[in-house]
Structure formats: structure tokens, C-alpha cells
Short mmCIF file of C-alpha atoms in Angstrom, two decimals:
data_model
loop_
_atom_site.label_atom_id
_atom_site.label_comp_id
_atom_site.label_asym_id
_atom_site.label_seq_id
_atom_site.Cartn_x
_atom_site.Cartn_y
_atom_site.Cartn_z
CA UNK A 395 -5.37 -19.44 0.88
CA UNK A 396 -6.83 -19.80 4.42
CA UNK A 397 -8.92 -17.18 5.61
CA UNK A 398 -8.73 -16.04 9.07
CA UNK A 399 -11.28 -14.25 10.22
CA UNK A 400 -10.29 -11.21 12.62
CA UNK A 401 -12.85 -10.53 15.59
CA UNK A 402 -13.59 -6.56 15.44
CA UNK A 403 -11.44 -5.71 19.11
CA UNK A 404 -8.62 -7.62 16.61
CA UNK A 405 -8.89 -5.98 13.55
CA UNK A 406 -8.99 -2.50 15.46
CA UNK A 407 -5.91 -3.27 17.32
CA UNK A 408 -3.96 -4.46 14.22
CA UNK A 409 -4.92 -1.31 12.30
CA UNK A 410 -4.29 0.79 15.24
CA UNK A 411 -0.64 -0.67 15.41
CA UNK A 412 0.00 -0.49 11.83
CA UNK A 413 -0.63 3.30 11.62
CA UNK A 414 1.64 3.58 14.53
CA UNK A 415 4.52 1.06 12.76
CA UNK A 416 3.56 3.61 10.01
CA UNK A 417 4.22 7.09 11.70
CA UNK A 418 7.38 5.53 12.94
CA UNK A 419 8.70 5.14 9.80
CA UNK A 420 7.62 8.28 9.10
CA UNK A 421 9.30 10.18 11.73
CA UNK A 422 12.21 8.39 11.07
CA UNK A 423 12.55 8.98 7.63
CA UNK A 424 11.57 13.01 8.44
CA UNK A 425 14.28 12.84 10.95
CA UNK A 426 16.83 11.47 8.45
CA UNK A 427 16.11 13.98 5.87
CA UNK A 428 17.61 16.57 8.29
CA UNK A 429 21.01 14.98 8.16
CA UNK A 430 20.66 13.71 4.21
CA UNK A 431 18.94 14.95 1.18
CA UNK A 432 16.71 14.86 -0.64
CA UNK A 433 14.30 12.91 1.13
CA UNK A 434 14.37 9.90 -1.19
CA UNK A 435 17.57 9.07 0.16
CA UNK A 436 17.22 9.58 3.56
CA UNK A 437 14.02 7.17 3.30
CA UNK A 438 16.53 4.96 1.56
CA UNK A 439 18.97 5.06 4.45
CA UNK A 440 16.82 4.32 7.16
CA UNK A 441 15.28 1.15 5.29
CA UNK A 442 19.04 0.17 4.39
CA UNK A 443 19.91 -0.19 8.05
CA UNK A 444 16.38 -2.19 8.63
CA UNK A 445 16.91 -4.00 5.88
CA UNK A 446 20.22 -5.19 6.84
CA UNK A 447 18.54 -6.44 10.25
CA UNK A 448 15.64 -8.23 8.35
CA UNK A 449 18.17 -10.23 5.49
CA UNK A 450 20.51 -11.14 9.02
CA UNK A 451 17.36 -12.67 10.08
CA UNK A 452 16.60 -14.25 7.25
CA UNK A 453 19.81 -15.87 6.53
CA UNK A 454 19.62 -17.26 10.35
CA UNK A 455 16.08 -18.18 10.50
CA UNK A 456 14.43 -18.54 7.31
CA UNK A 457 16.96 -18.77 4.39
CA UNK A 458 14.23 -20.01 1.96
CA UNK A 459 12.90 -17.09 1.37
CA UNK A 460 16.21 -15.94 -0.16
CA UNK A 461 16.35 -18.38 -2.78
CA UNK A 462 15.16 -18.28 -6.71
CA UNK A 463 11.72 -19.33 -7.33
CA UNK A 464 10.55 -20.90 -10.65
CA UNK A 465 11.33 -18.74 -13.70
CA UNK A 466 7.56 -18.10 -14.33
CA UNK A 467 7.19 -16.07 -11.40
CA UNK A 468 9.33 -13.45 -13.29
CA UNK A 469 7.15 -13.39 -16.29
CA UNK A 470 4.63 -10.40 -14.63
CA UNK A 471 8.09 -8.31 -14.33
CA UNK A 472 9.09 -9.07 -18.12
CA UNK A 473 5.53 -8.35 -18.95
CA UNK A 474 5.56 -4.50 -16.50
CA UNK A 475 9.10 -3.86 -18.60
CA UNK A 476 8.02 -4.64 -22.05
CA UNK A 477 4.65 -3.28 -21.88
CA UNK A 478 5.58 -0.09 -20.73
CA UNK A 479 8.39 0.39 -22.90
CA UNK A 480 5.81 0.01 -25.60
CA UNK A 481 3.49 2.17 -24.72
CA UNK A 482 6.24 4.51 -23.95
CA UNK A 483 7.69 4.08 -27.85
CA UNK A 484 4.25 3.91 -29.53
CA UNK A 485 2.78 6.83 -28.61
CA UNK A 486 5.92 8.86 -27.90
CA UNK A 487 5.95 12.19 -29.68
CA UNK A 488 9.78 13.91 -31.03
CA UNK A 489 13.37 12.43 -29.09
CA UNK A 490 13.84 11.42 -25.49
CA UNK A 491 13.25 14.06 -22.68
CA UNK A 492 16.41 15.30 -21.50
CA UNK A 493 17.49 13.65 -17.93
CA UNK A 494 20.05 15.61 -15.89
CA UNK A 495 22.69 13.89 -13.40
CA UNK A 496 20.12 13.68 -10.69
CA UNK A 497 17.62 12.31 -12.01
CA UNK A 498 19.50 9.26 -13.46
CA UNK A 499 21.08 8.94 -9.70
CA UNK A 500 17.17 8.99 -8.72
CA UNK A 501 16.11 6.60 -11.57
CA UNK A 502 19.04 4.12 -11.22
CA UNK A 503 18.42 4.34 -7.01
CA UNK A 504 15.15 3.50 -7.61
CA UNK A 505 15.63 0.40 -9.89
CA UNK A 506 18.47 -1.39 -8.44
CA UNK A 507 18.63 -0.31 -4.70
CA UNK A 508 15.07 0.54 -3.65
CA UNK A 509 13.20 -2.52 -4.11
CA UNK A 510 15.69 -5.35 -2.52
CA UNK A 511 15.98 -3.23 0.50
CA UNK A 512 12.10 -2.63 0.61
CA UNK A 513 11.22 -5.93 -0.15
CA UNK A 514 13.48 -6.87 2.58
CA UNK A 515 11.51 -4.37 5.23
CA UNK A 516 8.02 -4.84 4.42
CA UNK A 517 7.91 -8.15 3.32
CA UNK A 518 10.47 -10.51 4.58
CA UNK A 519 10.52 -8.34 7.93
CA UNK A 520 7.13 -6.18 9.12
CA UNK A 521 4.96 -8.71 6.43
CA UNK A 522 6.85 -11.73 8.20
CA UNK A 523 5.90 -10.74 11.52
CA UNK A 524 1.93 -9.99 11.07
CA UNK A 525 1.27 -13.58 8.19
CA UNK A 526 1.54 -15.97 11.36
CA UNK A 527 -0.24 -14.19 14.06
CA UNK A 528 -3.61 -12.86 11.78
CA UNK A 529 -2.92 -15.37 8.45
CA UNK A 530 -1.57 -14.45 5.00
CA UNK A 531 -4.46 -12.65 3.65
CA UNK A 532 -4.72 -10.24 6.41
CA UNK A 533 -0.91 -10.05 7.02
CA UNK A 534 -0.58 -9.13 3.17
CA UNK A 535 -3.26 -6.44 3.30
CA UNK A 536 -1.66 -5.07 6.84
CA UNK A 537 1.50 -5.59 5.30
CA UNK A 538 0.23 -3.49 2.08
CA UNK A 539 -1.04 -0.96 4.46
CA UNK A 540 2.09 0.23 5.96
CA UNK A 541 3.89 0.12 3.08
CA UNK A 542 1.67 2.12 1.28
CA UNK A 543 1.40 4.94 4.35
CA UNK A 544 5.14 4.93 4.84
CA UNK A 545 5.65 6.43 1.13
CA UNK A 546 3.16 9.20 2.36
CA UNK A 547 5.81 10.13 5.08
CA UNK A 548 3.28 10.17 7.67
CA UNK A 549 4.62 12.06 10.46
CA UNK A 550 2.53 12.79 13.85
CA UNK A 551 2.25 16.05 12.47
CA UNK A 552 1.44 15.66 8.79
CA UNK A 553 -1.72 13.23 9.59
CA UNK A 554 -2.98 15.98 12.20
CA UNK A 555 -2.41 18.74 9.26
CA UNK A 556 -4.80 15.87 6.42
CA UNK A 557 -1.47 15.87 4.60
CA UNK A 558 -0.78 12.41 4.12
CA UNK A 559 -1.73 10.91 0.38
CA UNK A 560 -2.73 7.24 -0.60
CA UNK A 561 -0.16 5.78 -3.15
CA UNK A 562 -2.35 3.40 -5.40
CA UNK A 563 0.44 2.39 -7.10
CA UNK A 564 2.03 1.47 -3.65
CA UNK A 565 -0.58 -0.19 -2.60
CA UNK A 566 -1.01 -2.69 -6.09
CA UNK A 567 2.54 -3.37 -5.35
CA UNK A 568 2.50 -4.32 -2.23
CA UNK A 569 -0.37 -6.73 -2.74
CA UNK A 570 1.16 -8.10 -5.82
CA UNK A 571 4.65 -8.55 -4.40
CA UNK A 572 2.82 -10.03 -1.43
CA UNK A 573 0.33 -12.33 -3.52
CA UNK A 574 3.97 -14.04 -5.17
CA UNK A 575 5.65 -14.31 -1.79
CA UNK A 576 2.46 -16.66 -1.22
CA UNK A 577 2.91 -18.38 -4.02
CA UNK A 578 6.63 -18.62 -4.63
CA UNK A 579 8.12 -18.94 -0.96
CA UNK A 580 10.65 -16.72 -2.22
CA UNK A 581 11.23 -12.48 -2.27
CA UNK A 582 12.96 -12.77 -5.30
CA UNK A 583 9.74 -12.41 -7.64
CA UNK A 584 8.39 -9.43 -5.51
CA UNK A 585 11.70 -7.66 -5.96
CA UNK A 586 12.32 -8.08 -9.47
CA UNK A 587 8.20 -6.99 -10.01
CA UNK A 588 9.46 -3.96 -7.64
CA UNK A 589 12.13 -3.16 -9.36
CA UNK A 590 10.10 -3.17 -12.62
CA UNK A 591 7.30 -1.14 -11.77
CA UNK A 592 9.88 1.68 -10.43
CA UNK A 593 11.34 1.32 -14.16
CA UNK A 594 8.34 2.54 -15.60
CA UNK A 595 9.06 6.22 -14.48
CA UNK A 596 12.86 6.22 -15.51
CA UNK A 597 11.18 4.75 -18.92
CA UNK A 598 7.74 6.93 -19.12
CA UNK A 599 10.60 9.85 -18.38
CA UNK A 600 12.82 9.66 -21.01
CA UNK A 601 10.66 8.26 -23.80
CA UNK A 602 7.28 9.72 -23.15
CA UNK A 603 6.65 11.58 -19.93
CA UNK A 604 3.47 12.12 -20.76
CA UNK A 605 2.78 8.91 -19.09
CA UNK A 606 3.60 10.17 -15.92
CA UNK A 607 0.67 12.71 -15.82
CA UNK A 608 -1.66 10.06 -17.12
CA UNK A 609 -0.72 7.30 -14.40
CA UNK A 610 -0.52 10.17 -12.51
CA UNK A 611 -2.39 8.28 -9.63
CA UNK A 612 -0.21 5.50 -9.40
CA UNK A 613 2.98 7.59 -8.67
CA UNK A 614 1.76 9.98 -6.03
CA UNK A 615 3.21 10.24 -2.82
#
């Protein structure tokens, strides 16, 4: 992977506009949440409707990245499923948790619908723009970035109050998911890796949600 080195004035002014792509998002998705709840969903919403705009692009401009990649760069998805669904059952104490409607609505949500239509946002669309102008190392970490500060929420407000978190978890993902885009071509991988890593909460939940305290890090918001 090509390195291209960003001059300081650069680097400021691409961080500078990625908190500001950020809050965006965030106010939008704040602004949402008055009209639908809970907030999950109303985050969902708003990246449904850019995520339409990013696969319409796609399919015009750049239909490769829409197609299946090899079948090994699936295996890190298999290995995020089984592996946690082992840890869950080896070291899971009595019967499964009990799981009320909501939460399957929540769990289901966040393994089939979240990650295409995030994938499609901050990969194929906000990731797309930044690889070509600053190069795919810094347009993956940028691209990381916002992902990561958008599941923070952070409004205007909330980042003048110091309430905004750093999703680790978030963060791993988006570099991941961006590291196969690089070397797959396709968003395929990085959705099915998505959509296995937001498994592991359904599956820490039910079998052993004692996981979910100890990864604790890795799921906040």
C-alpha cells in the first residue's frame, strides 16, 4: 500500500472536516430520533436514505465494488462467528438469558440491516470520497474516524458538554472492513465481517452476557 504523506496545513484540514462530516451525522441522527425511536433506528433511517444514494452511485459509477470477492475473504467473519459462539458456550453458566421482543428486533436490525447500509455510507460513499484525494491509508483511517465518532452521536452540543465516547470496537471495524476493501475490491467482505461482529452481542446476550461486561470496551457508544 502506497503511503501518502499529508503536509501538516493537510492533515489539519482533513481532520477538521471529518469532525464536521461527523457532527453532521450527528445532528442528523439527534434530529431523527425526535420523529422515531429509539435512537438506534432513527440512526438507521438516516443512513438508509444515504445509503440508498451511495449503492445508486455505485451501480452507475463503480459497480465492482458490488460484486463477490474470493471466498477467503469471508474466512475472518466465519472465524468472529465461531469463536465467539465458543467462548459464549464454554464458559456459559445455567440456560440462555431471556430476550424480550425488542431486543430480538434490535439484535436481528443489527445483523442483517445495519452493516450493508453502513458499509454502504462509510465505505463505498464518505471512505470512497477521501482514498483518492489523501491515498488509502489515510482515507481508511479518516474513513475509520468518522465512523467511529458518528456512533458517539456527536452533536454540536454533546462535544461542548465532553460527552462524546470513543467506540474501540468501532474503530477495529472500520479499519478491518477498510483493510479488505483494499484487498478485495469488493464491500462484500467488510459487510459480512460487520455483520459478524454485531452478532457477537445477540450471541454474548443470550448464551453468556457476561461477555458483554468483559468486552465491555468494544461495545460502548
Amino acid at each position: 500500500m502506497a503511503i501518502t504523506r499529508l503536509a501538516p496545513a493537510q492533515a489539519i484540514v482533513v481532520t477538521v472536516l471529518c469532525i464536521l462530516v461527523a457532527v453532521v451525522l450527528g445532528e442528523t441522527y439527534q434530529c431523527a430520533s425526535q420523529v422515531i425511536s429509539p435512537d438506534w433506528l432513527a440512526a438507521g433511517c438516516v443512513n438508509s436514505l444515504l445509503a440508498i444514494g451511495a449503492l445508486t452511485h455505485l451501480w452507475l459509477k463503480d459497480r465492482s465494488l458490488l460484486s463477490p470477492s474470493v471466498r477467503l475473504a469471508y474466512v475472518p467473519a466465519l472465524f468472529i462467528l465461531c469463536g465467539s459462539m465458543l467462548l459464549a458456550k464454554l464458559t456459559a453458566q445455567g440456560g440462555t438469558a431471556y430476550v424480550d421482543d425488542k431486543q430480538w428486533v434490535y439484535f436481528l436490525a443489527s445483523f442483517l440491516w445495519i452493516p450493508p447500509i453502513e458499509e454502504l455510507v462509510f465505505r463505498g460513499g464518505i471512505g470512497r470520497i477521501l482514498r483518492p484525494k489523501i491515498g488509502p491509508l489515510w482515507g481508511a483511517w479518516f474513513s475509520a474516524m468518522i465512523f467511529t465518532m458518528a456512533h458517539g452521536t456527536p452533536t454540536a452540543q454533546r462535544i461542548i458538554n465532553g460527552q462524546v465516547g470513543f467506540a474501540l470496537g468501532a474503530f477495529l471495524l472500520g479499519i478491518c472492513c477498510e483493510g479488505l476493501l483494499y484487498l478485495t475490491g469488493s464491500l462484500l467482505p467488510g459487510i459480512a465481517l460487520h455483520a459478524a461482529c454485531n452478532a457477537t452481542v445477540m450471541i454474548f446476550g443470550v448464551i453468556n452476557p457476561r461477555w458483554l461486561d468483559w468486552l465491555g470496551p468494544l461495545y460502548l457508544k
